[in-house]
């Protein structure tokens, strides 16, 4: 009787045997429905054997073996095995999560009656490339076989997308498939449109989580069958089966949203590189401000650097950057006078402005000036944010909501103040200043509705808006040619962040923000409101000098012993009861010490958000200059961690963490 070895989505490092009378080796990679305890679960067959190490009376038969969709290939499974081993996440959980949700249903899968219609826009011919673009495109085309990572570093507006399109066309003509990753769901329609304009005959599917379940499976199957030549998607697309994959493009490769921050904590950019390496194909990483890890790889010769140093459109200039002193602390003014004046000028000339502020809501805190009470979340070590529209205090970490109190809960004072600025407050300030202006706020609150972004982008494109008040959602690669002024408020917090990646993030954010200004024929202006105009970060920004900035940051990281000069992993644990998580961590340290040859083990410390959603959180850092040694340590350590695991403590290993 054939016995199948099945991967199940469980927090356990093992596979499960079942009887499957009809199974053949062809069924490896297929879905099965199996009994599990009182339940049924969907699993994936990883091996078909003739026997089992378990006593036969313990082995139950599979309920259904589905052959309705193609099996995952050996190559797909090999890649998923790597993900599981590298991120120290159970294989079953990795394999099941690589399937779209529609294929994980115990009720099975039935195809949709109708697929979403594809609107094919009018074709737009390829522009003649700039010299920089030609050189980059030719270099990529000239590389005909084998693994090669290209780092395409191009200033905003330099036309990186045209270089991608050129390389994609070349690969598709050879009968190969191409995977294109973007960091943000909202960026996929824009890329899709440009792609269809250039290459209307090439079949493309986009894959992201904002799709109906059936639609998503149908698109996934088109990638897996090879029917789709181009697969465009957010980070989850990196796990999609693509049998004739011949090129990978990672746009905005520095973007932190490539890292999944829960469950399987993978970096889609890093996995894309591994996948390219396994398949021996080229990969293009594109950015105006590469991650320092990637930049370092290009400096040390591991990645081939391709530069675009000019804006692509004739006459388009980089914006002028100006630092504006923040209004003095003791005033309640949020927007400095020169910024207001510049906004006024844009209104007079019927041009658009973007006011960038990276905090949604009205104001960060509600405060009692009599007794010092502040609006803290009861379940997190965080302050609740005032949302005036909804008359609520909201915790941005756990989602807790409360009505705004009328009186101070401590002393009864009825004059509570809100301090600090959020998008809603800036919106209110600007409405008062410019009553006739059409002001649009863009943040995750206004974009919570599905498709909200489409309407928002259309309103901005058509010029129905004068001033946009937006968070970083507005910052990423969108093309809004009517914006000629960008003002960034409230950036100082990130200058002195305790996270060693704080200044890297701020720099790239400000470069991206600045890139929104004056992309077309109109020159752009950028104003940054700060109390620290002397800070070297601003100087580099002012000079449009990413390379100088990167060199200084890397030198500091080398001296301080931070990535990319060391490799890190963090054990994160949480429990309702503080003593449970403390004793788990104490044991984890004891277990780590004898295994830690050459690996530095730090003491457990509270997470930056020490309490979240009612749970106490601790973390423990392990680091090593040698990646392989860290990996070997993690493998050994993890086995012990499973042995001491207890039900009340949840824990996870975060390999190459982006947040300490
Ligand atoms: P990036 O992604 O590097 O910021 P894009 O690829 O979005 O830049 O290009 C910026 C703008 O320049 C777009 O409007 C694009 O259509 C235009 N563009 C790109 N390449 C050329 C070219 N060779 N000639 C004319 N316009 C170009
Ligand atoms: Zn009070
Ligand atoms: Zn909270």
XYZ file of C-alpha atoms and ligand atoms in Angstrom:
689
model
C 0.000 0.000 0.000
C 1.524 3.359 -0.990
C 2.139 5.690 1.942
C 2.238 9.413 1.267
C 4.292 11.831 3.310
C 2.203 14.954 3.755
C 3.099 18.540 4.645
C 0.507 20.215 6.878
C 0.270 23.817 8.042
C 1.239 23.248 11.684
C 3.882 24.780 13.969
C 5.743 21.451 13.980
C 8.943 20.473 12.248
C 7.676 17.212 10.807
C 5.648 15.566 8.070
C 2.757 13.084 8.424
C 2.198 9.660 6.855
C -1.130 8.567 5.336
C -2.290 5.626 3.261
C -3.159 6.485 -0.313
C -4.089 3.400 -2.369
C -4.007 5.165 -5.738
C -0.946 7.350 -5.171
C 1.975 7.176 -7.602
C 5.248 9.125 -7.625
C 3.542 11.533 -10.059
C 1.423 12.725 -7.142
C 4.267 14.408 -5.302
C 3.321 18.084 -5.106
C -0.439 17.394 -5.161
C -3.032 18.428 -2.580
C -4.750 15.943 -0.309
C -7.509 16.119 2.262
C -6.535 14.158 5.372
C -8.024 13.467 8.798
C -6.154 15.157 11.620
C -7.357 14.635 15.182
C -11.031 15.578 15.130
C -10.452 17.758 12.075
C -9.687 17.551 8.426
C -6.795 19.395 6.873
C -5.483 20.153 3.426
C -1.900 19.043 2.898
C 0.602 18.623 0.101
C 2.271 15.313 -0.758
C 6.053 15.571 -0.494
C 6.905 11.898 -1.031
C 5.230 8.630 -2.015
C 6.772 5.671 -0.172
C 6.113 1.959 0.098
C 6.158 1.906 3.875
C 6.255 4.035 7.009
C 8.351 4.250 10.164
C 5.132 4.511 12.152
C 3.100 1.479 13.279
C 0.548 0.677 10.596
C -2.463 0.897 12.951
C -1.644 4.596 13.473
C -1.732 5.371 9.771
C -5.037 6.661 8.488
C -6.117 6.842 4.864
C -6.266 10.130 2.963
C -9.812 11.308 2.301
C -9.256 12.874 -1.099
C -6.314 13.104 -3.444
C -6.948 16.053 -5.727
C -5.580 15.911 -9.251
C -7.579 18.915 -10.466
C -4.621 21.285 -10.800
C -0.995 20.556 -11.751
C 1.305 19.345 -8.983
C 4.034 21.553 -7.523
C 7.244 20.619 -9.333
C 10.438 19.274 -7.773
C 11.985 22.647 -8.501
C 9.154 24.474 -6.681
C 9.440 22.125 -3.717
C 13.221 22.492 -3.639
C 12.827 26.249 -3.404
C 10.235 25.941 -0.619
C 12.563 23.556 1.251
C 15.217 26.228 1.106
C 12.783 28.847 2.490
C 11.889 26.559 5.345
C 15.500 25.758 6.178
C 16.801 29.313 5.848
C 14.019 31.049 7.755
C 13.695 28.188 10.246
C 9.997 27.934 9.655
C 8.235 24.545 9.516
C 8.199 23.091 5.996
C 4.501 22.256 6.077
C 3.611 25.805 6.937
C 5.852 27.154 4.156
C 4.443 24.785 1.514
C 0.805 25.406 2.413
C 1.274 29.149 2.580
C 2.812 29.142 -0.880
C -0.567 28.015 -2.227
C -3.233 30.660 -2.838
C -5.995 30.469 -0.167
C -8.469 29.044 -2.697
C -6.358 25.892 -3.003
C -6.165 25.449 0.765
C -9.905 24.982 1.240
C -11.042 21.652 2.658
C -14.080 21.949 0.398
C -11.788 21.707 -2.643
C -11.469 24.024 -5.592
C -13.820 24.818 -8.437
C -12.890 27.219 -11.198
C -14.648 30.592 -11.465
C -17.443 30.882 -14.018
C -16.003 34.048 -15.449
C -12.612 35.711 -15.170
C -12.070 39.420 -14.671
C -11.908 41.122 -18.044
C -8.570 42.488 -19.135
C -8.747 45.975 -20.568
C -6.111 46.383 -23.236
C -5.111 50.028 -23.603
C -3.967 51.676 -26.803
C -0.441 50.654 -27.700
C 2.319 53.159 -26.974
C 5.619 52.627 -28.809
C 8.916 52.219 -26.967
C 10.696 55.569 -26.588
C 14.227 55.818 -27.879
C 16.334 55.091 -24.850
C 18.707 57.583 -23.246
C 22.403 56.662 -23.413
C 22.302 55.472 -19.781
C 19.232 53.360 -20.438
C 20.713 51.860 -23.622
C 23.896 50.874 -21.878
C 21.986 49.236 -19.021
C 19.586 47.455 -21.359
C 22.380 46.191 -23.600
C 24.415 44.944 -20.670
C 21.435 42.974 -19.411
C 20.627 41.574 -22.877
C 24.226 40.602 -23.411
C 24.089 38.324 -20.405
C 22.686 35.182 -21.969
C 22.971 32.440 -19.386
C 23.711 31.801 -15.746
C 22.933 33.555 -12.485
C 23.722 37.238 -12.425
C 22.338 39.936 -10.121
C 22.212 43.445 -11.597
C 21.717 46.416 -9.311
C 20.029 49.109 -11.407
C 20.555 52.305 -9.490
C 18.683 55.132 -11.164
C 17.647 58.497 -9.776
C 13.892 59.060 -9.607
C 12.523 59.674 -13.086
C 15.577 58.190 -14.806
C 13.432 55.598 -16.571
C 14.220 52.358 -14.762
C 10.897 50.938 -15.871
C 11.867 51.278 -19.553
C 14.986 49.254 -18.838
C 12.895 46.545 -17.167
C 10.463 46.526 -20.109
C 13.323 46.181 -22.561
C 14.804 43.235 -20.693
C 11.382 41.634 -20.211
C 10.585 41.877 -23.911
C 13.866 40.222 -24.769
C 13.278 37.306 -22.422
C 9.652 36.820 -23.460
C 10.734 36.679 -27.114
C 12.931 33.746 -26.139
C 9.857 31.926 -24.848
C 10.704 32.480 -21.183
C 8.577 33.775 -18.318
C 9.425 36.818 -16.240
C 8.557 37.580 -12.601
C 8.256 41.257 -11.654
C 7.921 42.183 -7.977
C 6.637 45.532 -6.707
C 6.483 46.458 -3.041
C 2.987 47.850 -3.023
C -0.388 46.623 -4.276
C -1.185 50.140 -5.405
C 1.762 50.116 -7.768
C 0.679 47.047 -9.715
C -2.067 48.707 -11.824
C 0.309 51.460 -12.906
C 2.960 48.983 -13.953
C 0.353 46.755 -15.585
C -0.898 49.655 -17.680
C 2.568 50.651 -18.839
C 3.361 47.062 -19.616
C 0.210 46.501 -21.676
C 0.788 49.741 -23.568
C 4.226 48.584 -24.631
C 3.684 44.865 -25.094
C -0.045 44.431 -25.757
C 0.365 40.922 -27.180
C 2.204 39.483 -24.180
C 0.004 37.688 -21.626
C 0.439 39.133 -18.133
C -1.166 38.291 -14.800
C -0.911 40.334 -11.658
C -0.938 38.566 -8.310
C -1.637 40.201 -4.978
C -3.805 39.742 -1.917
C -6.457 42.222 -3.018
C -8.088 39.747 -5.414
C -11.142 37.554 -5.101
C -10.193 34.040 -4.035
C -11.126 32.357 -7.317
C -9.581 35.050 -9.430
C -6.350 34.675 -7.517
C -6.200 30.911 -8.024
C -7.021 31.292 -11.720
C -4.138 33.731 -12.183
C -1.786 31.589 -10.139
C -2.627 28.628 -12.378
C -1.813 30.705 -15.455
C 1.631 31.339 -14.052
C 2.058 27.674 -13.154
C 0.871 26.428 -16.563
C 3.220 28.781 -18.368
C 0.294 30.503 -20.088
C 1.233 33.859 -18.554
C 4.551 35.185 -19.806
C 4.804 37.914 -17.222
C 3.823 37.557 -13.581
C 3.582 40.869 -11.782
C 3.032 40.762 -8.077
C 3.680 41.808 -4.518
C 5.983 39.820 -2.244
C 3.792 36.720 -2.136
C 4.368 36.201 -5.888
C 7.966 35.179 -5.214
C 6.641 31.788 -4.035
C 4.479 31.204 -7.128
C 5.393 28.282 -9.427
C 6.740 29.594 -12.747
C 8.100 26.713 -14.817
C 9.972 28.645 -17.526
C 11.238 31.482 -15.346
C 13.996 33.314 -17.222
C 14.307 36.687 -15.472
C 13.273 38.304 -12.193
C 12.838 42.040 -11.672
C 12.548 43.511 -8.159
C 11.428 47.134 -8.371
C 12.122 49.466 -5.420
C 14.241 46.669 -4.004
C 15.056 48.660 -0.851
C 11.433 48.748 0.238
C 10.734 47.311 3.693
C 7.407 45.863 2.569
C 9.293 43.063 0.829
C 9.819 41.679 4.302
C 6.879 39.800 5.731
C 6.591 40.702 9.402
C 4.520 37.775 10.638
C 4.349 34.013 10.186
C 7.047 33.052 7.690
C 9.229 36.137 8.058
C 10.773 36.072 4.624
C 12.292 38.789 2.516
C 10.860 38.499 -0.996
C 13.879 40.329 -2.408
C 16.322 37.936 -0.805
C 14.290 34.905 -1.846
C 14.126 36.267 -5.391
C 17.916 36.295 -5.439
C 18.057 32.724 -4.150
C 15.514 31.638 -6.736
C 17.526 33.249 -9.535
C 20.624 31.533 -8.215
C 18.939 28.116 -8.071
C 17.576 28.519 -11.608
C 20.778 30.115 -12.914
C 19.042 33.143 -14.386
C 19.603 36.919 -14.206
C 17.821 39.186 -11.727
C 17.487 42.984 -11.797
C 17.181 44.886 -8.510
C 16.094 48.462 -9.157
C 16.056 51.491 -6.863
C 16.973 55.151 -6.547
C 18.228 54.407 -3.044
C 19.327 50.776 -2.866
C 19.242 49.034 0.499
C 22.693 49.386 2.025
C 23.006 45.590 1.912
C 22.488 45.634 -1.860
C 24.726 48.641 -2.354
C 27.450 46.909 -0.412
C 27.068 43.847 -2.632
C 27.541 46.043 -5.681
C 30.606 47.700 -4.149
C 32.176 44.371 -3.307
C 31.528 43.041 -6.805
C 28.862 40.473 -6.010
C 26.231 42.441 -7.929
C 26.859 44.186 -11.235
C 26.081 47.888 -10.880
C 24.202 49.699 -13.658
C 23.608 53.416 -13.190
C 21.075 55.831 -14.626
C 22.202 59.305 -13.608
C 19.966 61.542 -15.710
C 16.240 62.065 -15.761
C 14.820 60.349 -18.841
C 12.513 63.033 -20.145
C 14.275 65.758 -22.057
C 14.610 68.859 -19.892
C 13.352 67.231 -16.679
C 15.427 68.467 -13.745
C 15.991 67.136 -10.284
C 14.005 69.204 -7.800
C 15.521 71.993 -5.763
C 15.680 71.017 -2.103
C 15.240 73.572 0.610
C 15.355 73.201 4.372
C 12.831 75.217 6.355
C 13.152 75.730 10.110
C 10.336 74.073 12.064
C 8.052 76.491 13.872
C 9.333 76.999 17.437
C 8.298 74.304 19.905
C 6.248 76.510 22.176
C 3.914 77.587 19.374
C 0.998 75.494 18.244
C 1.753 76.205 14.618
C 2.311 73.025 12.588
C 3.255 74.332 9.171
C 6.035 76.900 8.798
C 5.355 80.227 7.051
C 7.589 79.623 4.001
C 5.746 76.364 3.364
C 2.383 78.116 3.560
C 3.650 80.764 1.141
C 4.892 78.158 -1.302
C 1.526 76.387 -1.134
C -0.169 79.713 -1.833
C 1.958 80.211 -4.953
C 1.011 76.786 -6.269
C -2.669 77.561 -5.747
C -2.266 80.780 -7.698
C -0.566 78.956 -10.565
C -3.074 76.050 -10.466
C -0.317 73.540 -9.717
C -0.491 70.650 -7.261
C 1.301 70.275 -3.939
C 1.973 67.268 -1.781
C 2.309 67.687 1.967
C 4.004 64.605 3.363
C 3.592 63.639 6.982
C 4.203 60.165 8.166
C 1.510 59.831 10.767
C -2.138 59.197 10.161
C -4.873 60.370 12.468
C -5.269 63.808 13.968
C -2.660 64.037 16.677
C -0.564 61.398 18.361
C -1.587 62.053 21.919
C -4.318 63.427 24.063
C -2.845 65.023 27.108
C -3.990 66.530 30.387
C -1.868 69.567 31.148
C -3.033 69.564 34.784
C -1.979 66.101 35.916
C 0.112 64.863 32.984
C -2.204 62.006 31.991
C -1.668 60.816 28.383
C -3.891 58.607 26.255
C -2.148 55.247 26.462
C -3.341 51.967 25.056
C -4.312 49.557 27.816
C -2.919 46.580 25.892
C 0.270 47.985 24.317
C 3.134 50.150 25.415
C 1.982 52.768 22.935
C -0.017 55.944 22.928
C -3.410 56.051 21.351
C -3.841 58.421 18.439
C -6.629 60.987 18.296
C -8.941 60.495 15.284
C -11.224 63.529 15.317
C -13.450 62.496 12.419
C -14.412 59.269 14.104
C -14.353 60.890 17.592
C -12.078 58.101 18.702
C -8.772 57.265 20.234
C -7.175 54.452 18.261
C -4.164 52.298 18.906
C -2.260 51.922 15.625
C -0.628 48.756 16.908
C -3.455 46.562 18.177
C -6.450 48.398 16.743
C -8.102 49.146 20.094
C -10.630 51.986 19.828
C -12.202 54.164 22.470
C -14.350 57.258 22.485
C -12.378 60.435 23.151
C -12.941 61.147 26.866
C -14.547 64.477 27.775
C -12.722 64.753 31.048
C -9.327 63.612 32.209
C -9.824 60.078 33.583
C -7.294 60.867 36.355
C -8.193 64.337 37.643
C -11.434 65.254 35.904
C -9.998 68.278 34.111
C -12.265 69.021 31.151
C -9.683 70.804 29.012
C -7.720 67.992 27.375
C -5.219 68.983 24.707
C -3.980 67.087 21.704
C -0.371 67.532 20.711
C 1.735 66.503 17.758
C 0.621 66.348 14.149
C -1.070 63.709 12.071
C -2.563 63.818 8.576
C -6.008 64.818 9.860
C -4.643 67.739 11.812
C -2.553 69.031 8.912
C -5.589 68.655 6.686
C -7.610 70.765 9.148
C -4.862 73.397 9.430
C -4.629 73.714 5.647
C -8.403 73.887 5.200
C -8.475 76.811 7.559
C -5.559 78.517 5.780
C -6.835 77.870 2.261
C -10.633 77.633 2.438
C -11.031 77.612 -1.343
C -8.440 74.917 -2.015
C -9.433 71.356 -2.885
C -7.599 69.272 -0.300
C -7.364 65.493 -0.345
C -6.036 63.353 2.474
C -4.395 60.067 1.479
C -3.487 57.581 4.213
C -4.368 54.025 5.153
C -7.621 55.272 6.709
C -8.836 56.875 3.485
C -7.569 53.947 1.407
C -9.119 51.154 3.443
C -11.853 50.503 0.854
C -10.900 48.160 -1.976
C -10.158 50.130 -5.158
C -10.024 53.399 -3.185
C -6.568 53.961 -4.618
C -7.869 53.914 -8.203
C -10.261 56.805 -7.474
C -7.636 58.689 -5.498
C -5.025 58.394 -8.238
C -7.572 59.411 -10.888
C -8.553 62.520 -8.898
C -4.912 63.550 -8.594
C -4.085 62.772 -12.246
C -7.043 64.753 -13.583
C -6.151 67.803 -11.495
C -9.300 67.707 -9.333
C -7.129 68.220 -6.286
C -4.910 71.162 -5.281
C -3.224 69.896 -2.138
C -2.632 66.289 -1.172
C -1.888 65.539 2.476
C -0.400 62.080 2.546
C 1.660 59.490 4.388
C 4.302 57.255 2.853
C 1.549 55.585 0.855
C 1.791 58.638 -1.419
C 5.533 58.417 -1.671
C 6.222 55.229 -3.559
C 6.949 55.375 -7.316
C 3.727 56.985 -8.500
C 3.849 59.362 -11.400
C 1.831 62.537 -10.762
C 3.228 65.106 -13.172
C 1.138 68.029 -11.907
C 2.784 68.038 -8.481
C 5.422 70.761 -8.408
C 5.811 71.242 -4.668
C 6.497 68.655 -2.017
C 6.675 69.657 1.636
C 7.838 67.112 4.211
C 6.802 67.839 7.791
C 7.803 66.188 11.020
C 10.808 64.176 9.847
C 13.042 64.854 12.863
C 11.912 61.829 14.865
C 13.647 59.522 12.376
C 16.918 61.479 12.468
C 17.626 60.274 15.964
C 15.876 56.935 15.849
C 17.209 54.172 18.090
C 17.026 51.786 15.118
C 20.312 51.761 13.184
C 18.299 51.641 9.964
C 16.379 54.825 10.882
C 18.484 57.244 8.849
C 18.687 54.916 5.857
C 14.896 54.757 5.828
C 14.478 58.487 6.220
C 16.957 59.213 3.446
C 15.269 56.910 0.975
C 11.841 58.171 1.990
C 12.873 61.784 1.403
C 14.477 60.935 -1.948
C 11.243 59.217 -2.947
C 9.151 62.147 -1.704
C 11.370 64.571 -3.545
C 11.024 62.408 -6.647
C 7.308 63.235 -6.718
C 8.060 66.862 -7.547
C 8.382 68.139 -11.082
C 8.738 64.899 -12.959
C 7.664 66.287 -16.305
C 8.475 69.633 -17.852
C 7.832 71.725 -14.757
C 10.675 72.134 -12.296
C 9.907 70.845 -8.829
C 10.581 72.248 -5.403
C 11.000 70.308 -2.173
C 10.759 71.821 1.290
C 11.771 69.894 4.358
C 10.722 71.261 7.692
C 13.335 70.466 10.334
C 14.867 71.766 13.541
C 18.253 70.226 12.593
C 19.252 71.695 9.225
C 22.949 70.971 9.915
C 22.427 67.220 9.968
C 24.691 65.494 7.369
C 21.754 63.500 6.047
C 20.178 66.697 4.737
C 23.416 67.754 3.170
C 23.618 64.521 1.188
C 19.991 64.921 0.191
C 20.586 68.492 -0.892
C 23.501 67.387 -3.064
C 21.519 64.427 -4.433
C 24.413 62.355 -3.157
C 23.207 58.839 -2.354
C 26.670 57.386 -2.783
C 28.262 59.716 -0.251
C 25.466 59.021 2.188
C 25.791 55.254 1.665
C 29.573 55.319 2.107
C 29.282 57.161 5.441
C 26.517 54.924 6.734
C 28.386 51.774 5.745
C 31.512 53.002 7.491
C 29.512 53.599 10.670
C 27.960 50.163 10.409
C 31.340 48.561 9.930
C 32.662 50.289 13.046
C 29.595 49.456 15.103
C 29.365 45.865 13.840
C 25.952 46.090 12.203
C 24.638 44.463 9.010
C 25.759 44.021 6.269
C 28.997 43.315 8.183
C 27.313 40.839 10.504
C 24.327 38.537 10.045
C 21.545 38.627 12.587
C 18.623 36.602 13.815
C 16.172 37.423 16.571
C 14.160 35.091 18.740
C 10.884 36.858 19.461
C 8.581 35.541 22.162
C 5.337 36.770 23.675
C 2.888 35.681 26.356
C 0.016 37.130 28.350
C 1.868 36.359 31.538
C 5.233 38.133 31.801
C 6.829 35.422 33.926
C 6.041 32.723 31.327
C 7.868 34.556 28.584
C 10.727 35.482 30.929
C 11.376 31.889 31.969
C 11.127 30.677 28.354
C 13.734 33.230 27.311
C 16.010 32.391 30.231
C 15.962 28.751 29.151
C 16.500 29.717 25.524
C 19.679 31.593 26.486
C 20.966 28.650 28.511
C 20.386 26.341 25.552
C 22.041 28.765 23.146
C 25.305 29.251 25.019
C 26.854 25.770 24.451
C 25.820 25.775 20.766
C 27.015 29.275 20.014
C 30.500 28.680 18.598
C 31.471 32.014 17.081
C 27.913 33.320 17.404
C 27.306 36.215 19.770
C 24.260 35.745 21.987
C 22.817 38.833 23.625
C 20.645 38.942 26.729
C 16.893 38.906 26.278
C 15.483 42.440 26.251
C 11.987 43.868 25.986
C 10.860 44.362 22.375
C 10.610 48.025 21.261
C 6.872 47.569 21.683
C 7.253 45.843 25.043
C 3.563 45.115 25.329
C 1.375 44.482 22.326
C -2.278 43.516 22.373
C -2.039 42.548 26.006
C 1.046 40.364 25.624
C 4.489 40.936 27.069
C 7.168 40.652 24.401
C 10.845 39.854 24.750
C 13.499 39.376 22.121
C 16.963 37.925 21.938
C 19.555 38.800 19.323
C 22.097 36.346 17.896
C 24.676 37.533 15.411
C 27.722 36.290 13.569
C 30.056 37.519 10.856
C 29.613 34.212 9.052
C 26.182 33.453 7.627
C 26.680 29.692 7.440
C 27.745 29.468 11.054
C 24.722 31.466 12.201
C 22.505 29.143 10.153
C 24.025 26.027 11.703
C 23.545 27.490 15.169
C 19.908 28.372 14.462
C 19.165 24.860 13.238
C 20.547 23.272 16.394
C 18.983 25.857 18.669
C 15.570 25.575 17.074
C 15.388 21.846 17.819
C 15.927 22.620 21.497
C 13.424 25.451 21.390
C 10.744 23.099 20.104
C 11.539 20.836 23.055
C 11.027 23.564 25.669
C 8.106 25.202 23.870
C 5.007 25.633 25.964
C 1.509 26.417 24.902
C 1.203 29.802 26.557
C 4.334 31.265 24.962
C 4.366 32.024 21.256
C 7.789 32.331 19.660
C 9.356 32.769 16.267
C 12.823 33.099 14.781
C 13.264 36.184 12.622
C 16.241 35.705 10.305
C 17.747 38.885 8.799
C 15.342 41.022 10.844
C 14.581 44.484 9.518
C 13.413 45.749 12.877
C 15.417 45.222 16.011
P 11.827 55.716 -12.592
O 11.100 54.414 -12.416
O 13.291 55.539 -12.794
O 11.514 56.737 -11.538
P 10.180 55.927 -14.939
O 10.548 54.663 -15.633
O 8.881 55.991 -14.243
O 11.356 56.350 -13.961
O 10.297 57.106 -16.002
C 10.032 58.441 -15.655
C 9.309 59.139 -16.779
O 10.187 59.264 -17.914
C 8.108 58.390 -17.278
O 7.081 59.317 -17.542
C 8.575 57.719 -18.543
O 7.523 57.518 -19.465
C 9.590 58.705 -19.065
N 10.673 58.088 -19.854
C 11.386 57.008 -19.500
N 12.320 56.736 -20.437
C 12.192 57.678 -21.397
C 12.895 57.960 -22.617
N 13.910 57.191 -23.021
N 12.494 59.005 -23.338
C 11.468 59.786 -22.926
N 10.780 59.591 -21.795
C 11.130 58.555 -21.023
Zn -5.673 65.186 34.465
Zn -2.781 48.764 21.463
